[in-house]
Tab-separated table of C-alpha atoms and ligand atoms in Angstrom:
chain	number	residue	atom	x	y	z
A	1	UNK	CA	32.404	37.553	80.348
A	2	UNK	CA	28.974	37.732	79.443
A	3	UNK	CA	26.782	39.893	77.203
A	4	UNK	CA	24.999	39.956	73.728
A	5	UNK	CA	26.984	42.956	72.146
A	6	UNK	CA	30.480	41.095	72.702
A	7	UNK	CA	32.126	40.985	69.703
A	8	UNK	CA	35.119	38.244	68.764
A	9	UNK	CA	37.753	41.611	68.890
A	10	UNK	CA	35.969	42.589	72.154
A	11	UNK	CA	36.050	38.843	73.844
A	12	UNK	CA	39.819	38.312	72.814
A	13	UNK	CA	41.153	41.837	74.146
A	14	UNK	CA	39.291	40.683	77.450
A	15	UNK	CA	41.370	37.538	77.243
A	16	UNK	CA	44.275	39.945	77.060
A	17	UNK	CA	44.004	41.122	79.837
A	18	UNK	CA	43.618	38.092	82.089
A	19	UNK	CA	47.202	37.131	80.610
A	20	UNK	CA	48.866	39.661	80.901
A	21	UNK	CA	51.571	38.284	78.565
A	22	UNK	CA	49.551	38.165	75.452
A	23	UNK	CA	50.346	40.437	72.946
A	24	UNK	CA	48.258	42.820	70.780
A	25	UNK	CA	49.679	41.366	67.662
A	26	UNK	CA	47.892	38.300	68.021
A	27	UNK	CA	44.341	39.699	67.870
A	28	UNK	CA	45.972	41.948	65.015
A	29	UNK	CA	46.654	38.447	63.422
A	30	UNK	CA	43.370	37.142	64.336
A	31	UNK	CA	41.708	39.849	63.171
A	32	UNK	CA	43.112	39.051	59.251
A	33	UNK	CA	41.285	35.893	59.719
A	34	UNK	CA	37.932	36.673	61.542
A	35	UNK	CA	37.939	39.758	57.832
A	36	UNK	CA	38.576	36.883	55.365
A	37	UNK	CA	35.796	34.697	56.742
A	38	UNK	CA	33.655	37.468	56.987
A	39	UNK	CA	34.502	38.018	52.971
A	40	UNK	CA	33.978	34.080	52.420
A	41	UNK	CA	30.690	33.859	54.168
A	42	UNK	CA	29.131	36.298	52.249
A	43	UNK	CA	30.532	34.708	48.672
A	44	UNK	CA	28.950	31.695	49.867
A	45	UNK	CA	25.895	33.122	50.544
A	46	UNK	CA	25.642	34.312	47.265
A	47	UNK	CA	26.748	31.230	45.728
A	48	UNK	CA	24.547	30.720	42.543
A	49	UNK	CA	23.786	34.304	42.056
A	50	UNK	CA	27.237	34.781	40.605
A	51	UNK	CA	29.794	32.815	38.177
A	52	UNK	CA	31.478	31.479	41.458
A	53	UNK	CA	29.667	28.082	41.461
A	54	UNK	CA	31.448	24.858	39.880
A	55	UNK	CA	34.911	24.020	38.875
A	56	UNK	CA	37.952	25.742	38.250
A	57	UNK	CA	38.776	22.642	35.823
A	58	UNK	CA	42.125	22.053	37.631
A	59	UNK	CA	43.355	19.889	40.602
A	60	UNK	CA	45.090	20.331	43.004
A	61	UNK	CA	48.452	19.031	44.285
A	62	UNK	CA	46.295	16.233	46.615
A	63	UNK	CA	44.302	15.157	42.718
A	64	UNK	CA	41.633	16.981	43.911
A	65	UNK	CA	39.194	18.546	41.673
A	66	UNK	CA	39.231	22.600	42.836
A	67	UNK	CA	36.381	24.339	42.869
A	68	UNK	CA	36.099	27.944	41.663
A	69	UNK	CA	35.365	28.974	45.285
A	70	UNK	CA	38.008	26.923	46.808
A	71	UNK	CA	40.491	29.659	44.838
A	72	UNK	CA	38.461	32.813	45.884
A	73	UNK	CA	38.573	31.418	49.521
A	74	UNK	CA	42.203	30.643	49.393
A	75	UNK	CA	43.300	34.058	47.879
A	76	UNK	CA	40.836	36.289	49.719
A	77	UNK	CA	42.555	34.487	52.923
A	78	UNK	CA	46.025	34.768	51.151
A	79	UNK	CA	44.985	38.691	50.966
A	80	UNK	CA	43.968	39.390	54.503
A	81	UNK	CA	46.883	37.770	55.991
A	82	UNK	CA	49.052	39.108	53.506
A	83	UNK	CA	48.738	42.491	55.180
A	84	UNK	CA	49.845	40.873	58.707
A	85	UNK	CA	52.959	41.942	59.123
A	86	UNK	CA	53.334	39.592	62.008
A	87	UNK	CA	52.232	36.642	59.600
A	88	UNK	CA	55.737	35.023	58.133
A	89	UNK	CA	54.491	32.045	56.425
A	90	UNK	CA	51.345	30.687	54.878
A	91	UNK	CA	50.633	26.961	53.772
A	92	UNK	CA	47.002	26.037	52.308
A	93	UNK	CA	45.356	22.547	51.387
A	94	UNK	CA	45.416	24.813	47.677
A	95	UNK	CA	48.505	25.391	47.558
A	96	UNK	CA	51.173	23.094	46.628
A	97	UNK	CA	54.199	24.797	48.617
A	98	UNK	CA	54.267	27.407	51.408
A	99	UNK	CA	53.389	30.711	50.639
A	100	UNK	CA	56.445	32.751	52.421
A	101	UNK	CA	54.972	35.678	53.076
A	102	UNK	CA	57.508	37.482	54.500
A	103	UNK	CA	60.776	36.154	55.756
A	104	UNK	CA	60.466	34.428	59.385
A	105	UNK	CA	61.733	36.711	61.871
A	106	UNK	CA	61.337	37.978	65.626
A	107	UNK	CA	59.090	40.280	64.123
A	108	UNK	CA	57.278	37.725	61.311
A	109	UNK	CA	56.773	34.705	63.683
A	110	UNK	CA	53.801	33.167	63.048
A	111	UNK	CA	52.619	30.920	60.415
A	112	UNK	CA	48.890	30.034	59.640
A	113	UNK	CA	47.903	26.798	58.037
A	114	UNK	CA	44.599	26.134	56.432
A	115	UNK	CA	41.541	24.399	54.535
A	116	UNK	CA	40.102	27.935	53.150
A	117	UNK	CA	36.897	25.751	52.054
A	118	UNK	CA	36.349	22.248	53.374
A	119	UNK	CA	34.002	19.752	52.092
A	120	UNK	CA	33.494	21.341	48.819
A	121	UNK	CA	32.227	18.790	47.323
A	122	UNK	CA	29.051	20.222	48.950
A	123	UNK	CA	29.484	23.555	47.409
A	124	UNK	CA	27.196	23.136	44.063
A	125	UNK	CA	23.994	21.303	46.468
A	126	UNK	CA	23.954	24.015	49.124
A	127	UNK	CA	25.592	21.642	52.179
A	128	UNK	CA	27.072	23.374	55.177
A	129	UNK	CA	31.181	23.847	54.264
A	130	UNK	CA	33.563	25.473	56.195
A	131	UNK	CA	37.196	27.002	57.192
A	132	UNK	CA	39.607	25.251	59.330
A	133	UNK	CA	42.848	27.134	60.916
A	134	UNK	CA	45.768	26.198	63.187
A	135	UNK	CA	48.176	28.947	64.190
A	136	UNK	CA	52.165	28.143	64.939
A	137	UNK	CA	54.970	29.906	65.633
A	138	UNK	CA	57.947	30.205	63.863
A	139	UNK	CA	61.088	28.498	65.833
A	140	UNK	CA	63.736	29.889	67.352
A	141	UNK	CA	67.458	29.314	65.823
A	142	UNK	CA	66.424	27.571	62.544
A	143	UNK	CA	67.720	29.778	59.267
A	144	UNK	CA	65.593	32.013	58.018
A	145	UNK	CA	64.888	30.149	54.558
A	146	UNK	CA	64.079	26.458	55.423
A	147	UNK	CA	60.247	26.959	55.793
A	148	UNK	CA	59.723	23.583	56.591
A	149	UNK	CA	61.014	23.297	59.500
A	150	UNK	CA	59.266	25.353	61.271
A	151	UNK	CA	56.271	24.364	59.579
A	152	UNK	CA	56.978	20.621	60.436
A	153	UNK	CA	55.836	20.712	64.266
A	154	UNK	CA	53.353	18.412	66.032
A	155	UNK	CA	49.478	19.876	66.904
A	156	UNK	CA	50.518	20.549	70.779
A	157	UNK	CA	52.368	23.159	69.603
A	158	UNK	CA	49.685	25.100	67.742
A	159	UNK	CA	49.286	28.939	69.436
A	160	UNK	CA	45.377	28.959	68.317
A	161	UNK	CA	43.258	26.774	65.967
A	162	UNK	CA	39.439	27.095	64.983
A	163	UNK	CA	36.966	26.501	62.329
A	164	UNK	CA	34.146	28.475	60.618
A	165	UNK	CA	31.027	26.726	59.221
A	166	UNK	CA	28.970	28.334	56.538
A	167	UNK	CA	25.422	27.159	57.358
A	168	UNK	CA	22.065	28.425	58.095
A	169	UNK	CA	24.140	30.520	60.135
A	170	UNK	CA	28.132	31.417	60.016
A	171	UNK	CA	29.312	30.221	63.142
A	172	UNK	CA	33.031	30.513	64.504
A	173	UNK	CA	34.867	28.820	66.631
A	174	UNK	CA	38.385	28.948	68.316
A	175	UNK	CA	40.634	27.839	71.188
A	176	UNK	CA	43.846	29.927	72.291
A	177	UNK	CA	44.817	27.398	74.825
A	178	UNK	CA	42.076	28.201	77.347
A	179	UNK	CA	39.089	26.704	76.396
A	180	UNK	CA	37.380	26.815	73.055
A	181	UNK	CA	35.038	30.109	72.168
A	182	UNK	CA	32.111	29.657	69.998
A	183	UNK	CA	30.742	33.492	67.882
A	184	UNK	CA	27.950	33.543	65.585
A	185	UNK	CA	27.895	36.358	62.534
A	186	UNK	CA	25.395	39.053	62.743
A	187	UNK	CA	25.515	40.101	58.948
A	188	UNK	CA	23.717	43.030	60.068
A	189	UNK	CA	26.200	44.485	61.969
A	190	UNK	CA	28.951	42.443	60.201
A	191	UNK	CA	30.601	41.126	63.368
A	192	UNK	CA	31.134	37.998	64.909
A	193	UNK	CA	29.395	37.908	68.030
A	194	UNK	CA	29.713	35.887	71.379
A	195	UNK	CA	27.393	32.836	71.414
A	196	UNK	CA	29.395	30.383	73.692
A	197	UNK	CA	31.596	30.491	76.344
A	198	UNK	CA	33.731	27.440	77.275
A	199	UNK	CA	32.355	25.137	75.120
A	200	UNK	CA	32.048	21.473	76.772
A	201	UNK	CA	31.750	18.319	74.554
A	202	UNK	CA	29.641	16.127	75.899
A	203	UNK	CA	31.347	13.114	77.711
A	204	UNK	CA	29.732	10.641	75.667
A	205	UNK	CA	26.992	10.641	72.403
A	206	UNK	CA	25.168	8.154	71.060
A	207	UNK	CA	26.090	9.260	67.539
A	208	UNK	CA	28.539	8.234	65.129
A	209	UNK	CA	29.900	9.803	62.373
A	210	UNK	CA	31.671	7.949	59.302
A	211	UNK	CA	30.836	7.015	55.454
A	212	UNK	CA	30.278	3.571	56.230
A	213	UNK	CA	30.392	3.078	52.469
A	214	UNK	CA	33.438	2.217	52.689
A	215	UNK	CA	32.785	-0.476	55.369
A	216	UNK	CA	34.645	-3.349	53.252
A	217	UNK	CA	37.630	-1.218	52.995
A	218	UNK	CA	38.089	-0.539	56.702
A	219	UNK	CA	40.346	-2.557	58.864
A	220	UNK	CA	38.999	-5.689	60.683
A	221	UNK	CA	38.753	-3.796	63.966
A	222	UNK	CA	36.581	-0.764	62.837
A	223	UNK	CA	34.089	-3.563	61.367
A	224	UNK	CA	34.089	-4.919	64.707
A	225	UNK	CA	33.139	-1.504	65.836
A	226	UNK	CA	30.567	-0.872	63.292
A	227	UNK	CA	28.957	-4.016	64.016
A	228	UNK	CA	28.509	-3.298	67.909
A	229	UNK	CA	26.786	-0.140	67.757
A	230	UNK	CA	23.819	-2.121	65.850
A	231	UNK	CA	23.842	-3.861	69.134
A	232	UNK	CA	21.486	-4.198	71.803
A	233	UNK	CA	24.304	-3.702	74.342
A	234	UNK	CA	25.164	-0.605	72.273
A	235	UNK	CA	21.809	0.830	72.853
A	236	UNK	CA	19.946	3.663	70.196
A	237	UNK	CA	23.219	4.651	68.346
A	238	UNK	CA	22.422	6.846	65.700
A	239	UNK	CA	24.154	7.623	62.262
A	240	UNK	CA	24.738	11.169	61.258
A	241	UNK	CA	27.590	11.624	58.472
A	242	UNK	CA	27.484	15.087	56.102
A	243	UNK	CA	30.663	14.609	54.215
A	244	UNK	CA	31.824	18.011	55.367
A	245	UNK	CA	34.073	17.677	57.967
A	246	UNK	CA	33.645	21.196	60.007
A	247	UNK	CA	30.214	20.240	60.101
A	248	UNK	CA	30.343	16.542	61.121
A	249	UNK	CA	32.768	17.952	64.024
A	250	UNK	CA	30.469	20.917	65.077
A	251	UNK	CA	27.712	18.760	65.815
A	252	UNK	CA	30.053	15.866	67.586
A	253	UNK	CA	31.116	18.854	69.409
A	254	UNK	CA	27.828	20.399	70.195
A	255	UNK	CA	25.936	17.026	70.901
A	256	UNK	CA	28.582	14.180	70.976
A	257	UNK	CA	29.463	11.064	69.841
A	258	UNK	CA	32.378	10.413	67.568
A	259	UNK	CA	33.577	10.996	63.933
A	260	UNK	CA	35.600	8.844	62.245
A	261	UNK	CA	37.877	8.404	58.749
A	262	UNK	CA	39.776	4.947	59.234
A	263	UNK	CA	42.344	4.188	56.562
A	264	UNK	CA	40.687	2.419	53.760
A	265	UNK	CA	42.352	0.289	51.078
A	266	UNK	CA	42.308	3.416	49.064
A	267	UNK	CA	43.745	5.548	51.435
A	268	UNK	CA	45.727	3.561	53.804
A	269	UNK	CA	47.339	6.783	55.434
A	270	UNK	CA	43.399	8.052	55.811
A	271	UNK	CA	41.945	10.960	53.784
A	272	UNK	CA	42.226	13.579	56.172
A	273	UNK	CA	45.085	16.439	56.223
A	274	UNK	CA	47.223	16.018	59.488
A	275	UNK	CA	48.199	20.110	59.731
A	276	UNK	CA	45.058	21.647	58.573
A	277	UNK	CA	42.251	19.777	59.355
A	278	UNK	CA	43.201	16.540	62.292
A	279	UNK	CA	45.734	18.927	64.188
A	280	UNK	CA	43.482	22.516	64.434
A	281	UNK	CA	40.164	19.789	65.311
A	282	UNK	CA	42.111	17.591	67.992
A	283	UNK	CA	43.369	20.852	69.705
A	284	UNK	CA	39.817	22.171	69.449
A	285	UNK	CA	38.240	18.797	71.053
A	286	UNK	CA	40.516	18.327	73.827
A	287	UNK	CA	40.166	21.931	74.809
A	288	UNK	CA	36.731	21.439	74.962
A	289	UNK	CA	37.512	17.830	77.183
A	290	UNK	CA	37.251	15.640	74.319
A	291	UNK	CA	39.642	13.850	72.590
A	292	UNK	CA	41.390	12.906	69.069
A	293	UNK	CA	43.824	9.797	67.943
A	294	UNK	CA	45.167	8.276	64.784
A	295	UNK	CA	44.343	4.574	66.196
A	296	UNK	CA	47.594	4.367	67.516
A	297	UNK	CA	48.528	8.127	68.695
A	298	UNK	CA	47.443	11.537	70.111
A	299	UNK	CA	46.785	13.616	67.164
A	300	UNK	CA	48.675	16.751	68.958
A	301	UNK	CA	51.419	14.347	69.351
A	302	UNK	CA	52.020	13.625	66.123
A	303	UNK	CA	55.176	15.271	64.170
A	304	UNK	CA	54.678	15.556	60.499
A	305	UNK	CA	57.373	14.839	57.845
A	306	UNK	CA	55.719	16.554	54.966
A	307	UNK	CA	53.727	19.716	54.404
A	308	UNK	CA	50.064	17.568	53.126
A	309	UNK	CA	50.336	14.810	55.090
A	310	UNK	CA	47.247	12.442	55.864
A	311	UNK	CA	46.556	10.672	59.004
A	312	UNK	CA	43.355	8.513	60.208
A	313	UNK	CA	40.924	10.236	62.671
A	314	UNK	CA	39.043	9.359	65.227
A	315	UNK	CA	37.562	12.166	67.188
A	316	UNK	CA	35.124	13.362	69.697
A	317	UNK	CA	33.898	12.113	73.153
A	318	UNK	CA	36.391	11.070	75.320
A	319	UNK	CA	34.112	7.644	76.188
A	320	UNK	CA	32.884	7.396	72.139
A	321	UNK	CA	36.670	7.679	71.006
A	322	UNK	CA	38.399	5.070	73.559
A	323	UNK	CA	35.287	2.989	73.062
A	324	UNK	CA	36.290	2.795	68.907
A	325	UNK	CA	40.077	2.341	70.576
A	326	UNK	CA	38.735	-1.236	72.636
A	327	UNK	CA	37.943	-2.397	69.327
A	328	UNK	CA	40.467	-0.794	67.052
A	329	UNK	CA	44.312	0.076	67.621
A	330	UNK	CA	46.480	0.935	64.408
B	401	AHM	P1	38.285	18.293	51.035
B	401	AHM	O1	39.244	18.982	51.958
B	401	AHM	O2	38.878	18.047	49.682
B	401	AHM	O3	36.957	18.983	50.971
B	401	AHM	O4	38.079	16.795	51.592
B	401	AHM	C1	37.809	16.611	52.939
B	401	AHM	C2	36.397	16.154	53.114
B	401	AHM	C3	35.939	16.306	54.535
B	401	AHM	O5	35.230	17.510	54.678
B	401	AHM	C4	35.039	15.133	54.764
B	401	AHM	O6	35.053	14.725	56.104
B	401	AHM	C5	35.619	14.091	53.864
B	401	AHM	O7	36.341	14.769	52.847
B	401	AHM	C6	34.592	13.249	53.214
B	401	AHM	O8	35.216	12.248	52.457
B	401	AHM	P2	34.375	11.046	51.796
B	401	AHM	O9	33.623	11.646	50.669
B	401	AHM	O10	35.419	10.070	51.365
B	401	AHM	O11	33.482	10.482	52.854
B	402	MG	MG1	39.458	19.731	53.576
């Protein structure tokens, strides 16, 4: 599947059709999100021009402060999916409970979980941000109303997941299970087009990824780590760390190495959100043969108890990640 003019709709109809049992109503659902990014990347690249820069003066239920464009990214997703009919249930890092959109049914199956705008802390100094998603589907046999539960199931399960980073360009990318797809945005044409094919992390990267200002905080073990990649055994190990998450995974996924966000005293459960940001990532990286874990388990494997749950990460090349694991395990 090759060619310049392929657009996202174009490449996932041709996925279609190599399995055969893929339904139309996926792309439909796909669709909602590939139109609310579209929406989002060109608020943030007017950012500044408009009244859509700063706070909204409110947190959110995680005590974070929310930004005005957090909200317009959270209801402009809230919007497109809204007219899914396929789309049952809705939970965002913004909002404190699921949205139900529509009652989970045969027909209503699917729920989408996001970060409509991660790292935006970066927002008001022009750093790349971004939009993570993980796709479920609703179970079978559970009653209609208790949204949780089928909310509450580990990564593995997830039907899609993929990210979009705002940046010098809007890139996409996404994994149905077969290998993770990589568009960038022509805003000429408006359309997402094919860039990447089977994206392949990098076995191994001599970079590494973490706000080592916290460095007293972390446990003993991630010290230990931090301390050997100064090494002359280590070799030239660089540092690279954004504070934006989508965009201290792209490039560990583009170029290797590994990311990581330890517990710290402050947050001994780590910072990170398990079903909207670790879960859609992990399934992203091992698609693409790289690899994600808590310090102790798979991130896929993990089964949440609650809707904003946090877990530690550690993700990236397979060789970076056990490496951190030979010196860490929670
Ligand atoms: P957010 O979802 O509120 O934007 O927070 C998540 C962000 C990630 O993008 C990033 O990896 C991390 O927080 C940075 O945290 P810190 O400033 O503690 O290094
Ligand atoms: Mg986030």
């Amino acid at each position: 599947m090759q060619g310049q003019l392929t657009t996202i709709e174009d490449h996932i109809i041709q996925c279609q059709h190599e399995h055969p049992t893929a339904t139309g109503e996926f792309s439909w659902l796909l669709s909602g999100i590939t139109l609310a990014t579209r929406i989002i990347s060109a608020q943030v690249r007017r950012a500044g021009l408009n009244d859509i820069l700063g706070e909204t003066g409110m947190t959110n239920v995680q005590g974070e402060i929310v930004q005005k464009l957090d909200t317009l990214a959270n209801e402009t997703i809230a919007t497109c999916l809204g007219y899914r009919e396929n789309v049952g249930i809705m939970v965002s890092e913004e909002d404190d409970e699921p949205r139900i959109l529509k009652e989970p049914s045969a027909k209503a199956k699917y729920i989408v979980l996001f970060d409509p705008l991660d790292g935006s802390s970066n927002i008001d100094v022009n750093v790349s941000i971004g939009t993570i998603f993980s796709i479920l589907q609703c179970r079978d046999g559970i009653a209609s109303g208790r949204s949780l539960d089928h909310i509450l199931q580990p990564g593995a399960r997830q039907i899609a997941a993929g990210y979009v980073i705002y940046s010098s360009s809007t890139v996409m990318a996404y994994t149905a299970g077969s290998g993770v797809h990589m568009f960038t945005l022509d805003p000429s044409i408006g359309a997402f087009r094919l860039q990447r094919e089977n994206v392949v992390m990098p076995k191994s990267g001599k970079t590494y990824s973490i706000n080592e200002a916290y460095r007293m905080q972390f446990p003993k073990g991630i010290q230990n780590y931090l301390d050997w990649v100064k090494t002359d055994e280590a070799g030239d190990y660089g540092l690279r760390y954004i504070g934006s998450l989508v965009a201290d995974f792209h490039r560990t996924l583009l170029h290797g190495g590994v990311f990581l966000y330890p517990p710290t005293k402050k947050a001994p459960h780590g910072k990170l959100r398990l079903l909207y940001e670790a879960s859609p990532l992990a399934f992203i990286a091992e698609q693409a043969g790289g690899a994600a874990t808590d310090g102790n388990k798979r991130i896929l494997d993990k089964v949440p108890t609650k809707l904003h749950e946090r877990t530690p990460l550690i993700i990236g090349s397979k060789a970076e990640v056990d490496r951190v694991l030979s010196f860490w395990k929670l």
